[in-house]
Amino acid sequence: MKITFLGHACLQIEVGDTHLIIDPFISGNPKASHINIEALKADYILLTHAHQDHILDVETIAKITGATIVSNYEIVTHYQNLNFEGHPMNHGGKWEFEFGILKYVNAIHTSSFPDGSYGGQPGGFIIEGEHKNIYIAGDTALTYDMKLIPLHTKLDLAILPIGDNFTMGIEDALVASDFVQCDKILGYHYDTFGYIEIDHDEAKRKFFAREKDLMLLEIGESLEL
Ligand code: NI
Ligand code: MN
């Protein structure tokens, strides 16, 4: 499994020959201006919630690639009404896709579309594919629901928001990594705007002091599991 950070909360994940894009927000992110949206491959676009900084480039990418949009029922219905392909899910449900098993799990946040219309309840994803299991938390507060995840899934990587203000910050993300029982963390949802700027060295030190590994990738950089 190869995971590429495309800035903010946007990821590209390759599982075998299947390409997933998570929460595309590239054209609105000046820090990601070197990412060519038109060249991105996507068989599926996974959306954690409907906020602008997670869906901005969905239509552009889906038009070029024909990707299937996977999210909660309300978000998928919104895109199906615009004639895009979709697979609706809801919290606690899982489905076996060609790339593996995908589960939509709880997040504590909000989920309106940019025009204010209802975007269902926000979530995160667990992906079990190619013998690797990852948790993509989405925008969320620290929540006890995270403790449910290791009951079923032994994670190889937890992708957690760490920018604070709109989501968990570093201190809560540390506790979240305890709750999900995973010491390998990829941080996301930081530095994009003024409210969520973080001190990288301090953040890494805090995880290191707890014998955990916080990875912060450059935009366009990848890691392999
Ligand atoms: Ni959000
Ligand atoms: Mn966000």
PDB file of C-alpha atoms and ligand atoms in Angstrom:
ATOM      1  CA  MET A   1       0.000   0.000   0.000  1.00  0.00           C
ATOM      2  CA  LYS A   2       1.425   3.361  -1.067  1.00  0.00           C
ATOM      3  CA  ILE A   3       0.167   6.576   0.500  1.00  0.00           C
ATOM      4  CA  THR A   4       0.940   9.973  -1.014  1.00  0.00           C
ATOM      5  CA  PHE A   5       0.204  13.211   0.842  1.00  0.00           C
ATOM      6  CA  LEU A   6      -1.368  15.766  -1.478  1.00  0.00           C
ATOM      7  CA  GLY A   7      -1.662  18.525   1.105  1.00  0.00           C
ATOM      8  CA  HIS A   8      -4.169  19.387   3.866  1.00  0.00           C
ATOM      9  CA  ALA A   9      -6.357  16.262   4.260  1.00  0.00           C
ATOM     10  CA  CYS A  10      -5.915  14.992   0.717  1.00  0.00           C
ATOM     11  CA  LEU A  11      -4.244  11.644   0.106  1.00  0.00           C
ATOM     12  CA  GLN A  12      -3.720   9.315  -2.786  1.00  0.00           C
ATOM     13  CA  ILE A  13      -3.626   5.662  -1.812  1.00  0.00           C
ATOM     14  CA  GLU A  14      -2.580   2.848  -4.118  1.00  0.00           C
ATOM     15  CA  VAL A  15      -3.698  -0.631  -3.139  1.00  0.00           C
ATOM     16  CA  GLY A  16      -2.451  -3.039  -5.796  1.00  0.00           C
ATOM     17  CA  ASP A  17      -3.467  -1.383  -9.060  1.00  0.00           C
ATOM     18  CA  THR A  18      -6.428   0.459  -7.543  1.00  0.00           C
ATOM     19  CA  HIS A  19      -6.079   4.190  -6.933  1.00  0.00           C
ATOM     20  CA  LEU A  20      -8.007   5.999  -4.221  1.00  0.00           C
ATOM     21  CA  ILE A  21      -8.129   9.745  -3.664  1.00  0.00           C
ATOM     22  CA  ILE A  22      -9.235  10.947  -0.250  1.00  0.00           C
ATOM     23  CA  ASP A  23     -10.789  14.398   0.368  1.00  0.00           C
ATOM     24  CA  PRO A  24      -9.453  16.268  -2.679  1.00  0.00           C
ATOM     25  CA  PHE A  25      -8.561  19.882  -1.906  1.00  0.00           C
ATOM     26  CA  ILE A  26      -5.733  20.834  -4.211  1.00  0.00           C
ATOM     27  CA  SER A  27      -6.724  23.757  -6.455  1.00  0.00           C
ATOM     28  CA  GLY A  28      -7.627  25.803  -3.377  1.00  0.00           C
ATOM     29  CA  ASN A  29      -4.371  25.043  -1.573  1.00  0.00           C
ATOM     30  CA  PRO A  30      -1.524  27.357  -2.615  1.00  0.00           C
ATOM     31  CA  LYS A  31       0.959  24.988  -0.931  1.00  0.00           C
ATOM     32  CA  ALA A  32      -0.113  22.232  -3.378  1.00  0.00           C
ATOM     33  CA  SER A  33       0.225  24.267  -6.591  1.00  0.00           C
ATOM     34  CA  HIS A  34       2.836  21.779  -7.907  1.00  0.00           C
ATOM     35  CA  ILE A  35       0.267  18.934  -7.877  1.00  0.00           C
ATOM     36  CA  ASN A  36      -1.318  18.412 -11.292  1.00  0.00           C
ATOM     37  CA  ILE A  37      -4.941  17.499 -10.608  1.00  0.00           C
ATOM     38  CA  GLU A  38      -5.543  16.412 -14.187  1.00  0.00           C
ATOM     39  CA  ALA A  39      -2.799  13.787 -13.972  1.00  0.00           C
ATOM     40  CA  LEU A  40      -4.146  12.127 -10.815  1.00  0.00           C
ATOM     41  CA  LYS A  41      -5.406   8.580 -11.182  1.00  0.00           C
ATOM     42  CA  ALA A  42      -8.542   7.634  -9.285  1.00  0.00           C
ATOM     43  CA  ASP A  43     -10.807   4.615  -9.320  1.00  0.00           C
ATOM     44  CA  TYR A  44     -12.510   5.763  -6.124  1.00  0.00           C
ATOM     45  CA  ILE A  45     -12.818   9.110  -4.347  1.00  0.00           C
ATOM     46  CA  LEU A  46     -13.412   8.732  -0.617  1.00  0.00           C
ATOM     47  CA  LEU A  47     -14.944  11.697   1.198  1.00  0.00           C
ATOM     48  CA  THR A  48     -15.004  11.975   4.980  1.00  0.00           C
ATOM     49  CA  HIS A  49     -17.420  14.928   5.019  1.00  0.00           C
ATOM     50  CA  ALA A  50     -18.772  17.751   2.860  1.00  0.00           C
ATOM     51  CA  HIS A  51     -16.688  20.729   3.951  1.00  0.00           C
ATOM     52  CA  GLN A  52     -15.079  22.746   1.177  1.00  0.00           C
ATOM     53  CA  ASP A  53     -11.549  21.831   2.257  1.00  0.00           C
ATOM     54  CA  HIS A  54     -12.393  18.155   1.608  1.00  0.00           C
ATOM     55  CA  ILE A  55     -14.485  18.204  -1.573  1.00  0.00           C
ATOM     56  CA  LEU A  56     -13.284  21.171  -3.636  1.00  0.00           C
ATOM     57  CA  ASP A  57     -11.814  19.112  -6.500  1.00  0.00           C
ATOM     58  CA  VAL A  58     -14.180  16.125  -6.427  1.00  0.00           C
ATOM     59  CA  GLU A  59     -16.057  17.056  -9.577  1.00  0.00           C
ATOM     60  CA  THR A  60     -12.917  17.876 -11.580  1.00  0.00           C
ATOM     61  CA  ILE A  61     -11.263  14.571 -10.681  1.00  0.00           C
ATOM     62  CA  ALA A  62     -14.435  12.485 -11.035  1.00  0.00           C
ATOM     63  CA  LYS A  63     -15.130  13.960 -14.495  1.00  0.00           C
ATOM     64  CA  ILE A  64     -11.646  13.109 -15.756  1.00  0.00           C
ATOM     65  CA  THR A  65     -11.334   9.674 -14.154  1.00  0.00           C
ATOM     66  CA  GLY A  66     -14.931   8.424 -13.890  1.00  0.00           C
ATOM     67  CA  ALA A  67     -14.118   7.498 -10.287  1.00  0.00           C
ATOM     68  CA  THR A  68     -16.805   6.184  -7.955  1.00  0.00           C
ATOM     69  CA  ILE A  69     -17.471   8.512  -5.018  1.00  0.00           C
ATOM     70  CA  VAL A  70     -17.712   6.764  -1.643  1.00  0.00           C
ATOM     71  CA  SER A  71     -19.003   8.582   1.412  1.00  0.00           C
ATOM     72  CA  ASN A  72     -22.042   8.868   3.621  1.00  0.00           C
ATOM     73  CA  TYR A  73     -25.504   8.561   2.048  1.00  0.00           C
ATOM     74  CA  GLU A  74     -26.193  12.298   1.843  1.00  0.00           C
ATOM     75  CA  ILE A  75     -22.901  13.218   0.178  1.00  0.00           C
ATOM     76  CA  VAL A  76     -23.102  10.365  -2.326  1.00  0.00           C
ATOM     77  CA  THR A  77     -26.716  11.213  -3.176  1.00  0.00           C
ATOM     78  CA  HIS A  78     -25.638  14.820  -3.817  1.00  0.00           C
ATOM     79  CA  TYR A  79     -23.083  13.624  -6.390  1.00  0.00           C
ATOM     80  CA  GLN A  80     -25.357  10.974  -7.907  1.00  0.00           C
ATOM     81  CA  ASN A  81     -27.878  13.766  -8.553  1.00  0.00           C
ATOM     82  CA  LEU A  82     -25.118  15.451 -10.559  1.00  0.00           C
ATOM     83  CA  ASN A  83     -24.698  12.185 -12.534  1.00  0.00           C
ATOM     84  CA  PHE A  84     -21.497  10.997 -10.863  1.00  0.00           C
ATOM     85  CA  GLU A  85     -20.965   7.377  -9.876  1.00  0.00           C
ATOM     86  CA  GLY A  86     -21.384   6.752  -6.168  1.00  0.00           C
ATOM     87  CA  HIS A  87     -21.411   4.122  -3.459  1.00  0.00           C
ATOM     88  CA  PRO A  88     -23.282   5.288  -0.327  1.00  0.00           C
ATOM     89  CA  MET A  89     -22.301   4.063   3.122  1.00  0.00           C
ATOM     90  CA  ASN A  90     -23.123   5.017   6.678  1.00  0.00           C
ATOM     91  CA  HIS A  91     -21.526   4.762  10.080  1.00  0.00           C
ATOM     92  CA  GLY A  92     -20.541   1.314  11.243  1.00  0.00           C
ATOM     93  CA  GLY A  93     -21.028  -0.227   7.824  1.00  0.00           C
ATOM     94  CA  LYS A  94     -18.371  -1.949   5.763  1.00  0.00           C
ATOM     95  CA  TRP A  95     -18.184  -3.164   2.178  1.00  0.00           C
ATOM     96  CA  GLU A  96     -15.738  -5.322   0.305  1.00  0.00           C
ATOM     97  CA  PHE A  97     -14.388  -3.412  -2.672  1.00  0.00           C
ATOM     98  CA  GLU A  98     -11.809  -4.731  -5.172  1.00  0.00           C
ATOM     99  CA  PHE A  99      -9.070  -3.009  -3.130  1.00  0.00           C
ATOM    100  CA  GLY A 100     -10.152  -4.452   0.209  1.00  0.00           C
ATOM    101  CA  ILE A 101     -12.638  -3.880   2.989  1.00  0.00           C
ATOM    102  CA  LEU A 102     -13.708  -0.311   3.667  1.00  0.00           C
ATOM    103  CA  LYS A 103     -15.550   0.736   6.827  1.00  0.00           C
ATOM    104  CA  TYR A 104     -17.084   4.145   7.536  1.00  0.00           C
ATOM    105  CA  VAL A 105     -16.607   5.078  11.190  1.00  0.00           C
ATOM    106  CA  ASN A 106     -17.586   7.886  13.511  1.00  0.00           C
ATOM    107  CA  ALA A 107     -16.025  11.312  13.649  1.00  0.00           C
ATOM    108  CA  ILE A 108     -17.009  14.214  15.870  1.00  0.00           C
ATOM    109  CA  HIS A 109     -17.251  17.232  13.574  1.00  0.00           C
ATOM    110  CA  THR A 110     -19.847  18.840  11.252  1.00  0.00           C
ATOM    111  CA  SER A 111     -20.554  18.250   7.563  1.00  0.00           C
ATOM    112  CA  SER A 112     -22.317  20.957   5.552  1.00  0.00           C
ATOM    113  CA  PHE A 113     -21.654  21.573   1.849  1.00  0.00           C
ATOM    114  CA  PRO A 114     -20.141  24.974   0.980  1.00  0.00           C
ATOM    115  CA  ASP A 115     -23.666  26.333   0.187  1.00  0.00           C
ATOM    116  CA  GLY A 116     -24.861  25.312   3.655  1.00  0.00           C
ATOM    117  CA  SER A 117     -26.859  22.276   2.527  1.00  0.00           C
ATOM    118  CA  TYR A 118     -26.819  19.122   4.624  1.00  0.00           C
ATOM    119  CA  GLY A 119     -23.826  16.845   4.186  1.00  0.00           C
ATOM    120  CA  GLY A 120     -24.881  14.041   6.497  1.00  0.00           C
ATOM    121  CA  GLN A 121     -22.784  13.164   9.506  1.00  0.00           C
ATOM    122  CA  PRO A 122     -18.994  13.296   9.176  1.00  0.00           C
ATOM    123  CA  GLY A 123     -16.906  10.149   9.354  1.00  0.00           C
ATOM    124  CA  GLY A 124     -13.564   8.479   8.921  1.00  0.00           C
ATOM    125  CA  PHE A 125     -12.487   5.331   7.080  1.00  0.00           C
ATOM    126  CA  ILE A 126     -10.762   2.098   7.899  1.00  0.00           C
ATOM    127  CA  ILE A 127      -9.160   0.446   4.896  1.00  0.00           C
ATOM    128  CA  GLU A 128      -8.059  -3.186   5.086  1.00  0.00           C
ATOM    129  CA  GLY A 129      -6.206  -4.049   1.911  1.00  0.00           C
ATOM    130  CA  GLU A 130      -3.113  -5.993   0.795  1.00  0.00           C
ATOM    131  CA  HIS A 131      -2.626  -7.238   4.387  1.00  0.00           C
ATOM    132  CA  LYS A 132      -2.237  -3.649   5.636  1.00  0.00           C
ATOM    133  CA  ASN A 133      -4.798  -1.817   7.728  1.00  0.00           C
ATOM    134  CA  ILE A 134      -5.061   1.931   7.994  1.00  0.00           C
ATOM    135  CA  TYR A 135      -7.361   4.382   9.742  1.00  0.00           C
ATOM    136  CA  ILE A 136      -8.131   7.740   8.154  1.00  0.00           C
ATOM    137  CA  ALA A 137      -9.738   9.728  10.955  1.00  0.00           C
ATOM    138  CA  GLY A 138     -11.111  12.626   8.886  1.00  0.00           C
ATOM    139  CA  ASP A 139     -11.779  15.869  10.706  1.00  0.00           C
ATOM    140  CA  THR A 140     -12.574  14.837  14.236  1.00  0.00           C
ATOM    141  CA  ALA A 141     -12.245  15.525  17.894  1.00  0.00           C
ATOM    142  CA  LEU A 142     -10.776  12.892  20.139  1.00  0.00           C
ATOM    143  CA  THR A 143     -13.604  10.458  20.828  1.00  0.00           C
ATOM    144  CA  TYR A 144     -14.057   7.285  22.862  1.00  0.00           C
ATOM    145  CA  ASP A 145     -15.493   5.668  19.713  1.00  0.00           C
ATOM    146  CA  MET A 146     -11.887   5.326  18.522  1.00  0.00           C
ATOM    147  CA  LYS A 147     -11.490   2.588  21.145  1.00  0.00           C
ATOM    148  CA  LEU A 148     -13.828   0.397  19.087  1.00  0.00           C
ATOM    149  CA  ILE A 149     -11.421   0.270  16.156  1.00  0.00           C
ATOM    150  CA  PRO A 150      -8.800  -2.104  17.633  1.00  0.00           C
ATOM    151  CA  LEU A 151     -11.553  -4.520  18.677  1.00  0.00           C
ATOM    152  CA  HIS A 152     -11.721  -5.541  15.007  1.00  0.00           C
ATOM    153  CA  THR A 153      -8.643  -4.158  13.314  1.00  0.00           C
ATOM    154  CA  LYS A 154      -4.942  -4.192  14.075  1.00  0.00           C
ATOM    155  CA  LEU A 155      -3.767  -0.972  12.469  1.00  0.00           C
ATOM    156  CA  ASP A 156      -0.488  -0.510  10.626  1.00  0.00           C
ATOM    157  CA  LEU A 157      -0.983   3.248  10.324  1.00  0.00           C
ATOM    158  CA  ALA A 158      -3.299   5.882  11.795  1.00  0.00           C
ATOM    159  CA  ILE A 159      -3.783   9.080   9.794  1.00  0.00           C
ATOM    160  CA  LEU A 160      -4.849  11.709  12.294  1.00  0.00           C
ATOM    161  CA  PRO A 161      -5.628  15.440  12.113  1.00  0.00           C
ATOM    162  CA  ILE A 162      -3.182  17.372  14.273  1.00  0.00           C
ATOM    163  CA  GLY A 163      -3.744  21.044  13.395  1.00  0.00           C
ATOM    164  CA  ASP A 164      -6.037  21.880  16.326  1.00  0.00           C
ATOM    165  CA  ASN A 165      -8.786  24.577  16.244  1.00  0.00           C
ATOM    166  CA  PHE A 166     -11.085  22.666  13.799  1.00  0.00           C
ATOM    167  CA  THR A 167      -9.969  19.176  14.865  1.00  0.00           C
ATOM    168  CA  MET A 168      -7.781  17.422  17.411  1.00  0.00           C
ATOM    169  CA  GLY A 169      -4.441  18.976  18.169  1.00  0.00           C
ATOM    170  CA  ILE A 170      -1.231  17.165  19.078  1.00  0.00           C
ATOM    171  CA  GLU A 171      -2.142  16.323  22.690  1.00  0.00           C
ATOM    172  CA  ASP A 172      -5.450  14.737  21.743  1.00  0.00           C
ATOM    173  CA  ALA A 173      -3.939  12.997  18.727  1.00  0.00           C
ATOM    174  CA  LEU A 174      -1.482  11.330  21.115  1.00  0.00           C
ATOM    175  CA  VAL A 175      -4.395   9.982  23.147  1.00  0.00           C
ATOM    176  CA  ALA A 176      -6.166   8.974  19.921  1.00  0.00           C
ATOM    177  CA  SER A 177      -3.126   6.897  18.953  1.00  0.00           C
ATOM    178  CA  ASP A 178      -3.466   5.118  22.311  1.00  0.00           C
ATOM    179  CA  PHE A 179      -7.192   4.555  21.738  1.00  0.00           C
ATOM    180  CA  VAL A 180      -6.660   3.027  18.284  1.00  0.00           C
ATOM    181  CA  GLN A 181      -3.556   1.151  19.507  1.00  0.00           C
ATOM    182  CA  CYS A 182      -1.260   2.325  16.752  1.00  0.00           C
ATOM    183  CA  ASP A 183       2.135   3.945  17.298  1.00  0.00           C
ATOM    184  CA  LYS A 184       2.756   4.839  13.659  1.00  0.00           C
ATOM    185  CA  ILE A 185       0.963   8.074  12.841  1.00  0.00           C
ATOM    186  CA  LEU A 186       0.749  10.193   9.732  1.00  0.00           C
ATOM    187  CA  GLY A 187      -0.305  13.714  10.653  1.00  0.00           C
ATOM    188  CA  TYR A 188      -2.571  15.724   8.374  1.00  0.00           C
ATOM    189  CA  HIS A 189      -4.909  18.744   8.431  1.00  0.00           C
ATOM    190  CA  TYR A 190      -2.225  21.199   9.609  1.00  0.00           C
ATOM    191  CA  ASP A 191      -0.405  24.282   8.272  1.00  0.00           C
ATOM    192  CA  THR A 192      -2.851  24.955   5.409  1.00  0.00           C
ATOM    193  CA  PHE A 193      -4.310  28.071   6.990  1.00  0.00           C
ATOM    194  CA  GLY A 194      -3.298  30.304   9.885  1.00  0.00           C
ATOM    195  CA  TYR A 195      -5.634  28.661  12.398  1.00  0.00           C
ATOM    196  CA  ILE A 196      -3.920  25.285  12.067  1.00  0.00           C
ATOM    197  CA  GLU A 197      -0.216  26.065  11.848  1.00  0.00           C
ATOM    198  CA  ILE A 198       1.918  23.801  14.030  1.00  0.00           C
ATOM    199  CA  ASP A 199       5.538  23.529  15.173  1.00  0.00           C
ATOM    200  CA  HIS A 200       6.719  20.357  13.381  1.00  0.00           C
ATOM    201  CA  ASP A 201       9.714  19.615  15.617  1.00  0.00           C
ATOM    202  CA  GLU A 202       7.735  20.055  18.800  1.00  0.00           C
ATOM    203  CA  ALA A 203       4.931  17.830  17.484  1.00  0.00           C
ATOM    204  CA  LYS A 204       7.373  15.058  16.520  1.00  0.00           C
ATOM    205  CA  ARG A 205       9.174  15.349  19.872  1.00  0.00           C
ATOM    206  CA  LYS A 206       5.924  14.883  21.794  1.00  0.00           C
ATOM    207  CA  PHE A 207       5.182  11.648  19.940  1.00  0.00           C
ATOM    208  CA  PHE A 208       8.786  10.474  20.177  1.00  0.00           C
ATOM    209  CA  ALA A 209       8.711  10.998  23.955  1.00  0.00           C
ATOM    210  CA  ARG A 210       5.870   8.471  24.069  1.00  0.00           C
ATOM    211  CA  GLU A 211       7.787   6.050  21.814  1.00  0.00           C
ATOM    212  CA  LYS A 212       5.504   6.812  18.893  1.00  0.00           C
ATOM    213  CA  ASP A 213       6.417   7.875  15.387  1.00  0.00           C
ATOM    214  CA  LEU A 214       4.709  10.963  13.952  1.00  0.00           C
ATOM    215  CA  MET A 215       5.396  11.319  10.229  1.00  0.00           C
ATOM    216  CA  LEU A 216       4.843  14.617   8.443  1.00  0.00           C
ATOM    217  CA  LEU A 217       5.227  14.263   4.670  1.00  0.00           C
ATOM    218  CA  GLU A 218       6.053  16.996   2.173  1.00  0.00           C
ATOM    219  CA  ILE A 219       3.215  17.622  -0.272  1.00  0.00           C
ATOM    220  CA  GLY A 220       3.710  15.059  -3.040  1.00  0.00           C
ATOM    221  CA  GLU A 221       5.796  12.762  -0.823  1.00  0.00           C
ATOM    222  CA  SER A 222       4.844   9.094  -0.318  1.00  0.00           C
ATOM    223  CA  LEU A 223       5.246   6.340   2.204  1.00  0.00           C
ATOM    224  CA  GLU A 224       4.922   2.614   1.646  1.00  0.00           C
ATOM    225  CA  LEU A 225       3.423   0.129   4.060  1.00  0.00           C
TER     226      LEU A 225
HETATM  227 NI    NI B   1     -14.235  19.890   8.212  1.00  0.00          NI
HETATM  228 MN    MN B   2     -11.275  20.252   7.304  1.00  0.00          MN
END
